[in-house]
Amino acid sequence: MSSERDTDSDWNQLGAVDPFWAVITDERFRADKMDTTTREAFYESGFGNVDQFHTALKHYFSAPDHFEACLDFGAGVGRLLVPMAKRANHAVGVDIADSMRAVCQTRLDELGLTAVELVATPKAAAAFGPFDWINSFIVLQHIPPARGMELMADLLATLRPGGFLSLQLTSFRDAHLMAQDTAGPVRKLLREVRASLFPDPQLGQISMFDYDLGQVLALLTRAGCPRFVLEHTDHGGHHGFMIYAQKVAG
Ligand SMILES: C[S@@+](CC[C@H](N)C(=O)[O-])C[C@H]1O[C@@H](n2cnc3c(N)ncnc32)[C@H](O)[C@@H]1O
């Protein structure tokens, strides 16, 4: 039995119970507190993020104002997907959680955004590609790295030559956050024993994982993105990078 946590089930549960709070863990966005004003404030925050990513791609790699096709990996309830879709002829949101995709679809319907597809995996998204812009923000940090690396390889395979990438992941953390996920062999053994005795403890946890940045950059290089710009991110002591890159033209 794998000792790796089933984060897919966690996210499906989070999406069913508290989808907006699970995306941005601000008490204002708890399901029982959300009203029309806070819901709009939640979605508004996505426009600022997407503007920042797009501006960076324009600055570093001369990305265009508008794209043919774009993809948001870990789209959640559509916070970033909606503003991305407004900058493209068609868009795809990838999210493993059925519950998240359902909330996202409701938002797309409300806004009348019809040129947007929602799918569960990058492999399923490939049918709608290739993509000129692939984005992912605050997603890979929640996926165990071995799997996250495979998903990144699948995503990069759908990036059109000349296409742009804005991708965030975590790679180190402050000392006070050095909990069971990164500790040594004794804790690892205890974790494996606990996972085999209690296969699904506390469904709906938000787990954090750190990636090996060298491995990530090797993957990008081999996938045709040998030039990248890294911007440091720090979310409450979880440090990582926003990686901006462009795939070499074919
Ligand atoms: C913190 S939310 C971020 C949502 C969105 N990126 C945003 O910034 O608004 C993380 C999202 O990643 C999704 N996710 C987690 N594991 C995934 C996986 N293996 N494949 C695709 N999506 C995943 C979750 O279901 C959740 O919707």
Short mmCIF file of C-alpha atoms and ligand atoms in Angstrom, two decimals:
data_model
loop_
_atom_site.label_atom_id
_atom_site.label_comp_id
_atom_site.label_asym_id
_atom_site.label_seq_id
_atom_site.Cartn_x
_atom_site.Cartn_y
_atom_site.Cartn_z
CA MET A 1 0.00 0.00 0.00
CA SER A 2 1.27 3.46 -0.85
CA SER A 3 1.97 5.75 2.12
CA GLU A 4 1.32 8.75 -0.11
CA ARG A 5 -1.72 10.72 0.96
CA ASP A 6 -4.75 10.59 -1.35
CA THR A 7 -4.88 14.33 -1.97
CA ASP A 8 -7.43 13.88 -4.78
CA SER A 9 -10.04 12.70 -2.26
CA ASP A 10 -9.09 15.56 0.06
CA TRP A 11 -9.78 18.08 -2.69
CA ASN A 12 -13.04 16.51 -3.72
CA GLN A 13 -14.17 16.74 -0.10
CA LEU A 14 -12.96 20.34 0.24
CA GLY A 15 -14.77 21.29 -2.95
CA ALA A 16 -17.99 19.72 -1.67
CA VAL A 17 -17.87 21.36 1.76
CA ASP A 18 -15.96 24.66 1.54
CA PRO A 19 -14.83 25.32 -2.06
CA PHE A 20 -14.00 29.05 -1.85
CA TRP A 21 -12.23 28.84 1.51
CA ALA A 22 -10.21 25.84 0.24
CA VAL A 23 -8.87 28.03 -2.57
CA ILE A 24 -8.12 31.09 -0.41
CA THR A 25 -8.09 30.21 3.29
CA ASP A 26 -9.58 33.49 4.45
CA GLU A 27 -12.45 33.16 6.95
CA ARG A 28 -14.52 35.59 4.83
CA PHE A 29 -14.76 32.84 2.21
CA ARG A 30 -16.21 30.12 4.46
CA ALA A 31 -19.30 28.52 2.86
CA ASP A 32 -21.55 29.62 5.72
CA LYS A 33 -20.35 33.24 5.51
CA MET A 34 -20.27 33.80 1.75
CA ASP A 35 -22.71 36.32 0.34
CA THR A 36 -22.89 37.98 -3.07
CA THR A 37 -20.38 40.68 -2.07
CA THR A 38 -17.72 38.32 -0.73
CA ARG A 39 -18.24 35.95 -3.66
CA GLU A 40 -17.57 38.80 -6.10
CA ALA A 41 -14.53 39.92 -4.04
CA PHE A 42 -13.25 36.34 -4.21
CA TYR A 43 -13.55 36.21 -7.99
CA GLU A 44 -12.17 39.74 -8.38
CA SER A 45 -8.91 38.61 -6.74
CA GLY A 46 -8.30 36.31 -9.72
CA PHE A 47 -8.23 39.22 -12.16
CA GLY A 48 -5.32 40.79 -10.23
CA ASN A 49 -3.36 37.52 -10.22
CA VAL A 50 -3.90 36.85 -13.93
CA ASP A 51 -2.97 40.42 -14.80
CA GLN A 52 0.28 40.00 -12.86
CA PHE A 53 1.16 36.69 -14.62
CA HIS A 54 0.26 37.98 -18.08
CA THR A 55 2.19 41.24 -17.56
CA ALA A 56 5.26 39.21 -16.51
CA LEU A 57 5.02 36.99 -19.62
CA LYS A 58 4.74 40.09 -21.80
CA HIS A 59 7.70 41.71 -20.05
CA TYR A 60 10.03 38.71 -20.04
CA PHE A 61 9.00 36.92 -23.24
CA SER A 62 6.98 39.43 -25.31
CA ALA A 63 3.78 37.37 -24.94
CA PRO A 64 0.80 38.68 -26.95
CA ASP A 65 -2.28 40.46 -25.53
CA HIS A 66 -4.56 37.67 -26.67
CA PHE A 67 -4.15 33.93 -27.06
CA GLU A 68 -5.75 31.28 -29.23
CA ALA A 69 -5.97 28.67 -26.45
CA CYS A 70 -5.06 28.73 -22.78
CA LEU A 71 -5.16 26.22 -19.94
CA ASP A 72 -5.37 26.69 -16.18
CA PHE A 73 -4.13 23.66 -14.25
CA GLY A 74 -5.90 23.24 -10.89
CA ALA A 75 -8.62 25.66 -11.96
CA GLY A 76 -10.68 25.19 -8.79
CA VAL A 77 -13.85 27.28 -8.90
CA GLY A 78 -12.61 29.33 -11.88
CA ARG A 79 -10.98 32.26 -10.05
CA LEU A 80 -8.10 32.41 -12.59
CA LEU A 81 -9.76 30.52 -15.42
CA VAL A 82 -12.40 33.23 -15.98
CA PRO A 83 -9.91 36.09 -16.51
CA MET A 84 -7.70 33.79 -18.60
CA ALA A 85 -10.68 32.82 -20.77
CA LYS A 86 -11.34 36.52 -21.42
CA ARG A 87 -7.85 36.74 -22.96
CA ALA A 88 -8.22 33.74 -25.28
CA ASN A 89 -10.45 32.36 -28.02
CA HIS A 90 -10.94 29.23 -25.99
CA ALA A 91 -9.84 27.97 -22.60
CA VAL A 92 -9.58 24.75 -20.64
CA GLY A 93 -9.70 24.35 -16.87
CA VAL A 94 -8.15 21.18 -15.46
CA ASP A 95 -9.15 20.07 -11.98
CA ILE A 96 -9.13 16.62 -10.44
CA ALA A 97 -12.04 17.37 -8.07
CA ASP A 98 -15.53 16.80 -9.52
CA SER A 99 -16.91 19.06 -6.79
CA MET A 100 -14.64 21.98 -7.77
CA ARG A 101 -15.44 21.56 -11.46
CA ALA A 102 -19.16 21.67 -10.64
CA VAL A 103 -18.82 25.04 -8.81
CA CYS A 104 -16.64 26.32 -11.64
CA GLN A 105 -19.20 25.30 -14.27
CA THR A 106 -21.88 27.24 -12.37
CA ARG A 107 -19.71 30.38 -12.55
CA LEU A 108 -19.00 29.88 -16.28
CA ASP A 109 -22.75 29.48 -16.94
CA GLU A 110 -23.56 32.63 -14.92
CA LEU A 111 -21.09 34.61 -17.02
CA GLY A 112 -22.17 33.01 -20.30
CA LEU A 113 -18.63 31.79 -21.02
CA THR A 114 -19.25 28.98 -23.47
CA ALA A 115 -15.81 28.55 -25.05
CA VAL A 116 -14.43 26.93 -21.88
CA GLU A 117 -14.01 23.21 -21.22
CA LEU A 118 -13.49 21.60 -17.83
CA VAL A 119 -11.63 18.30 -17.57
CA ALA A 120 -9.99 16.26 -14.81
CA THR A 121 -6.45 15.73 -16.13
CA PRO A 122 -3.85 17.27 -18.45
CA LYS A 123 -4.10 14.13 -20.64
CA ALA A 124 -7.84 14.77 -21.11
CA ALA A 125 -7.07 18.44 -21.90
CA ALA A 126 -4.74 17.43 -24.73
CA ALA A 127 -7.78 16.85 -26.97
CA PHE A 128 -8.44 20.64 -26.83
CA GLY A 129 -4.80 21.72 -27.31
CA PRO A 130 -2.13 22.58 -28.07
CA PHE A 131 -2.15 25.60 -25.77
CA ASP A 132 -0.45 28.99 -26.17
CA TRP A 133 -0.51 29.74 -22.45
CA ILE A 134 -0.48 27.28 -19.57
CA ASN A 135 -0.85 28.58 -16.04
CA SER A 136 -0.90 26.99 -12.61
CA PHE A 137 -0.98 28.83 -9.28
CA ILE A 138 -1.20 27.41 -5.73
CA VAL A 139 -1.88 23.90 -7.05
CA LEU A 140 1.31 21.82 -7.44
CA GLN A 141 2.20 22.65 -3.82
CA HIS A 142 -0.76 20.45 -2.81
CA ILE A 143 0.23 17.45 -4.97
CA PRO A 144 2.89 14.91 -3.90
CA PRO A 145 5.96 15.79 -6.03
CA ALA A 146 6.43 12.41 -7.80
CA ARG A 147 2.91 12.75 -9.19
CA GLY A 148 3.21 16.50 -9.71
CA MET A 149 6.29 15.97 -11.88
CA GLU A 150 4.34 13.55 -14.10
CA LEU A 151 1.46 16.02 -14.37
CA MET A 152 3.88 18.81 -15.29
CA ALA A 153 5.36 16.60 -18.04
CA ASP A 154 1.83 15.95 -19.36
CA LEU A 155 1.08 19.69 -19.28
CA LEU A 156 4.29 20.63 -21.08
CA ALA A 157 3.46 18.11 -23.81
CA THR A 158 0.34 20.16 -24.58
CA LEU A 159 2.21 23.51 -24.76
CA ARG A 160 2.52 24.71 -28.36
CA PRO A 161 6.07 25.51 -29.55
CA GLY A 162 6.43 29.25 -28.90
CA GLY A 163 3.79 28.99 -26.13
CA PHE A 164 4.10 30.53 -22.64
CA LEU A 165 4.16 29.08 -19.15
CA SER A 166 3.44 30.66 -15.76
CA LEU A 167 3.73 28.04 -13.06
CA GLN A 168 4.04 28.33 -9.30
CA LEU A 169 5.34 25.68 -6.92
CA THR A 170 6.87 25.49 -3.46
CA SER A 171 10.40 24.26 -2.76
CA PHE A 172 11.31 25.13 0.85
CA ARG A 173 9.72 26.32 4.06
CA ASP A 174 10.51 28.16 7.27
CA ALA A 175 11.60 26.09 10.26
CA HIS A 176 8.28 26.34 12.12
CA LEU A 177 6.57 24.59 9.17
CA MET A 178 9.00 21.62 9.14
CA ALA A 179 6.34 19.11 10.13
CA GLN A 180 5.78 15.50 9.17
CA ASP A 181 5.97 16.07 5.44
CA THR A 182 9.66 16.89 5.45
CA ALA A 183 11.05 15.26 8.61
CA GLY A 184 13.49 12.36 8.81
CA PRO A 185 13.27 8.54 8.63
CA VAL A 186 11.60 7.92 12.01
CA ARG A 187 8.74 10.27 11.23
CA LYS A 188 8.51 8.78 7.74
CA LEU A 189 8.16 5.28 9.23
CA LEU A 190 5.53 6.48 11.72
CA ARG A 191 3.65 8.15 8.89
CA GLU A 192 3.67 4.93 6.85
CA VAL A 193 2.42 2.89 9.81
CA ARG A 194 -0.34 5.42 10.48
CA ALA A 195 -1.31 5.52 6.80
CA SER A 196 -1.62 1.72 6.64
CA LEU A 197 -3.62 1.53 9.91
CA PHE A 198 -5.87 4.51 9.10
CA PRO A 199 -5.96 4.72 5.31
CA ASP A 200 -7.98 7.89 5.10
CA PRO A 201 -7.56 9.99 8.25
CA GLN A 202 -9.37 13.32 8.27
CA LEU A 203 -10.51 13.49 4.70
CA GLY A 204 -10.38 17.09 3.51
CA GLN A 205 -6.93 18.10 4.75
CA ILE A 206 -4.88 20.68 2.87
CA SER A 207 -1.38 19.17 2.51
CA MET A 208 1.74 21.06 1.45
CA PHE A 209 4.70 19.57 -0.46
CA ASP A 210 8.10 20.92 -1.51
CA TYR A 211 9.55 20.21 -4.95
CA ASP A 212 13.20 19.74 -5.92
CA LEU A 213 13.74 22.86 -8.02
CA GLY A 214 16.69 21.28 -9.89
CA GLN A 215 14.48 18.42 -11.03
CA VAL A 216 11.72 20.82 -12.06
CA LEU A 217 14.09 22.96 -14.14
CA ALA A 218 15.56 19.82 -15.74
CA LEU A 219 12.05 18.72 -16.69
CA LEU A 220 11.30 22.14 -18.20
CA THR A 221 14.59 22.18 -20.12
CA ARG A 222 14.02 18.70 -21.54
CA ALA A 223 10.46 19.67 -22.49
CA GLY A 224 11.72 22.54 -24.65
CA CYS A 225 11.71 25.40 -22.14
CA PRO A 226 15.44 26.06 -21.52
CA ARG A 227 15.00 29.75 -20.63
CA PHE A 228 13.04 30.72 -17.54
CA VAL A 229 12.60 33.57 -15.12
CA LEU A 230 11.99 32.76 -11.45
CA GLU A 231 10.22 35.08 -9.04
CA HIS A 232 10.26 34.18 -5.35
CA THR A 233 6.93 33.53 -3.62
CA ASP A 234 6.35 33.33 0.15
CA HIS A 235 2.93 32.26 1.36
CA GLY A 236 3.12 32.32 5.16
CA GLY A 237 6.58 30.74 5.28
CA HIS A 238 6.00 28.28 2.42
CA HIS A 239 8.54 29.51 -0.10
CA GLY A 240 8.66 28.76 -3.77
CA PHE A 241 8.82 30.29 -7.18
CA MET A 242 6.67 31.58 -9.94
CA ILE A 243 8.35 30.15 -13.03
CA TYR A 244 7.86 32.03 -16.30
CA ALA A 245 9.04 30.33 -19.48
CA GLN A 246 8.50 30.04 -23.21
CA LYS A 247 8.73 26.81 -25.21
CA VAL A 248 11.23 27.05 -28.04
CA ALA A 249 9.59 27.46 -31.43
CA GLY A 250 9.43 24.18 -33.35
C1 LIG B 1 -5.77 26.05 -3.73
S1 LIG B 1 -6.80 25.59 -5.06
C2 LIG B 1 -6.28 26.77 -6.32
C3 LIG B 1 -7.32 27.02 -7.40
C4 LIG B 1 -6.90 28.04 -8.46
N1 LIG B 1 -5.62 27.72 -9.01
C5 LIG B 1 -6.91 29.43 -7.89
O1 LIG B 1 -5.83 29.99 -7.64
O2 LIG B 1 -7.99 29.98 -7.70
C6 LIG B 1 -6.05 24.08 -5.64
C7 LIG B 1 -6.85 23.37 -6.72
O3 LIG B 1 -6.05 22.32 -7.28
C8 LIG B 1 -6.86 21.21 -7.51
N2 LIG B 1 -6.03 20.00 -7.55
C9 LIG B 1 -5.47 19.35 -6.50
N3 LIG B 1 -4.81 18.25 -6.94
C10 LIG B 1 -4.95 18.22 -8.29
C11 LIG B 1 -4.51 17.32 -9.31
N4 LIG B 1 -3.81 16.22 -9.02
N5 LIG B 1 -4.84 17.59 -10.60
C12 LIG B 1 -5.59 18.70 -10.89
N6 LIG B 1 -6.05 19.57 -9.97
C13 LIG B 1 -5.73 19.34 -8.68
C14 LIG B 1 -7.84 21.21 -6.36
O4 LIG B 1 -8.99 20.44 -6.60
C15 LIG B 1 -8.13 22.71 -6.21
O5 LIG B 1 -9.23 23.10 -6.98
#
